[in-house]
Amino acid sequence: MAHITGIESTPPSITSSTENSSIVPDLTPLFTKGRYGPSHWIHFLRMSSQVKTSIQQQDAHAYKSYRTAKNEMRTRTLQQLDGVSVYRILPSRHIADRLVQAYLHTFQSVFAILDIPIFRAQYDDIWKKPELPRGTPVYLLLLVLFTGSACLPPEARVPRIVTQSWFYVAVTWVRDVTEDINFDEDWLRFHCLQLLARQVLGQKPDAVYPSTASVVRGALNRLRCGAGHAGEETESRLLAIVIELDIQEAMLRGRPPVINDHDFQLYFHSQVEADKPPNTTAHSSLKSEFTELSFYGLLKKTLPLRLRIARYVNDSSRERTFEETLRLSQEFLAALDVCKGQVDSFRMSSRPPTTCQTSLFDLFNYGFLLSLHYEFAIQAHNNPAYYYSLAICRSTSLSLLAAMSAPENEDFRRLCLQGSRALCDVHRKSTLYLQGEIMRESRVNSLFARDPAALLTRREMRRSVRGYLDFSRSRIAAGDMNVKFYLLLSTLMVFSDKQQFDGRARQEVISVWNSNLELCLRRLGAVRHEQKDHLASELHPPGIPKTLLDSTGVGFL
């Protein structure tokens, strides 16, 4: 597990108090398409009004043209997929086996959405008994295939329009069976997979149906009214996963979660107490065998605290103070230390977690630290009392970016390359924070800029920012059409070492913006050409070759 070095769980004593001073970037309409809360990555952007004005005046229409072309391509894609039958879009068994296996070895190991024995039986029936009616299981499979497509290496990648068809048919089906929704375990699994697919691959349409709030209410009512019914334990676990995925979505969008920590603990108190880890000093009693429920259990232990952090950060009606930030941070870091000790013990098990699985678990936790401390970290240059927040954000950002670029973490890097939102937004926040620090220290005679040790840190920050800019360019080459971050970061880096924004600097900014926007437009045209008439040539009825998932082949977890 990535660990923050040089930062103690217990912060220094608070010597001064401050009222909330929420920092909201002065963003032009070119850079926004809605109102986002503080945890959204766009709020980590620190760009001078001069740079933003220059870009807007020079090429606002070109960027709008890019967005229009992208939306038109998406509309045509949806029109192609309209009315496509599930019988037509299922891939061959060989391809499906690889995609299922990719999903199981990544997201299933963290969220444990599927019941593996049940899923395997249903999966075999889909291929061995094609004459049977195809209800919820086949649409669950489509979402598994879609999410698993983010995990395949480039040489085995399935065309984008084909994977989009799996998602589109699944979410269209759920809209057509409204009267049958009863919030049992099959429906909860479907909703979990739908939320996960949207976060991992950023797939639209944006509106989730049914809404997560209604799913949580319906599931709670079912569990309260039918206490003791068969499957209650499974439904309760799936409800906790729905809440986990919702809090990740809340941090991505910058909104409060649909449930607060009090309501969560009120219902899950008995489960939380039952799952509560023993005292960390009693190492012999810690469970060291890694299972598919291990990471789910650790996420559930920190979930109440992360619910508090998400609401604290994104609730606009709530005052945020440095004292409360430090209290939440201290609790959260202590909880993460317990999790780190547990994960370290998993490495001694017969089937230890992979580096990719551990990195996913870290990603879904440490991003909360950035959003919690960011507001005070950017004020630390003017008020040294906030240095602890600066140190947390700087160390966390460097650790997260280093984990993604580590040579031994190729699978995780591939996920971040081909995935979206949940797999890149925390890294975007980290990069923008570090770039803001670089720009700040190059212009201001900061107290921390004079620290000799800070010279090495600044070099490391520059390497990390440059590395993620190159990575963002690779994402565009791999088919990512959400280019706003890349355009903004590449423009910021031009201005990072300049002491003032004169006419020459303005021309450089405009030149870089235009050249990168032209690159993105060319790539969009290439994607549009690749997708043209691709649906008819790629989608075909399912073949049923000999299964690869038998006792001698690749096995399920």
Short mmCIF file of N, CA, C and O in Angstrom, two decimals, residues 27-36 42 63 67 484:
data_model
loop_
_atom_site.label_atom_id
_atom_site.label_comp_id
_atom_site.label_asym_id
_atom_site.label_seq_id
_atom_site.Cartn_x
_atom_site.Cartn_y
_atom_site.Cartn_z
N LEU A 27 -13.53 30.87 -12.67
CA LEU A 27 -13.47 30.15 -13.93
C LEU A 27 -14.36 30.80 -14.98
O LEU A 27 -15.47 31.21 -14.69
N THR A 28 -13.88 30.86 -16.20
CA THR A 28 -14.68 31.39 -17.29
C THR A 28 -15.59 30.30 -17.82
O THR A 28 -15.36 29.11 -17.59
N PRO A 29 -16.66 30.68 -18.54
CA PRO A 29 -17.57 29.66 -19.09
C PRO A 29 -16.88 28.64 -19.98
O PRO A 29 -17.35 27.53 -20.14
N LEU A 30 -15.74 29.03 -20.60
CA LEU A 30 -15.02 28.08 -21.44
C LEU A 30 -14.58 26.85 -20.68
O LEU A 30 -14.51 25.75 -21.22
N PHE A 31 -14.31 26.99 -19.38
CA PHE A 31 -13.74 25.92 -18.59
C PHE A 31 -14.76 25.18 -17.74
O PHE A 31 -14.40 24.30 -16.99
N THR A 32 -16.00 25.57 -17.79
CA THR A 32 -17.00 24.92 -16.95
C THR A 32 -18.23 24.59 -17.77
O THR A 32 -18.56 25.26 -18.73
N LYS A 33 -18.95 23.57 -17.33
CA LYS A 33 -20.24 23.24 -17.95
C LYS A 33 -21.25 22.89 -16.86
O LYS A 33 -22.11 22.05 -17.02
N GLY A 34 -21.14 23.54 -15.76
CA GLY A 34 -22.05 23.29 -14.63
C GLY A 34 -21.39 23.72 -13.34
O GLY A 34 -20.22 24.13 -13.32
N ARG A 35 -22.12 23.65 -12.28
CA ARG A 35 -21.60 24.03 -10.98
C ARG A 35 -21.13 22.78 -10.24
O ARG A 35 -21.91 21.86 -10.01
N TYR A 36 -19.87 22.76 -9.88
CA TYR A 36 -19.28 21.62 -9.19
C TYR A 36 -18.84 22.04 -7.80
O TYR A 36 -18.41 23.17 -7.58
N ILE A 42 -11.81 20.38 -11.12
CA ILE A 42 -11.66 21.71 -11.70
C ILE A 42 -11.34 22.75 -10.62
O ILE A 42 -10.72 23.78 -10.90
N TYR A 63 -12.74 25.59 -29.22
CA TYR A 63 -13.02 24.59 -28.18
C TYR A 63 -14.50 24.20 -28.18
O TYR A 63 -14.85 23.03 -28.02
N ARG A 67 -16.29 20.44 -28.71
CA ARG A 67 -17.34 19.84 -27.88
C ARG A 67 -18.57 19.51 -28.71
O ARG A 67 -19.21 18.47 -28.51
N LYS A 484 -10.27 18.51 -21.81
CA LYS A 484 -10.16 19.78 -21.10
C LYS A 484 -8.95 19.81 -20.17
O LYS A 484 -8.19 20.78 -20.15
#
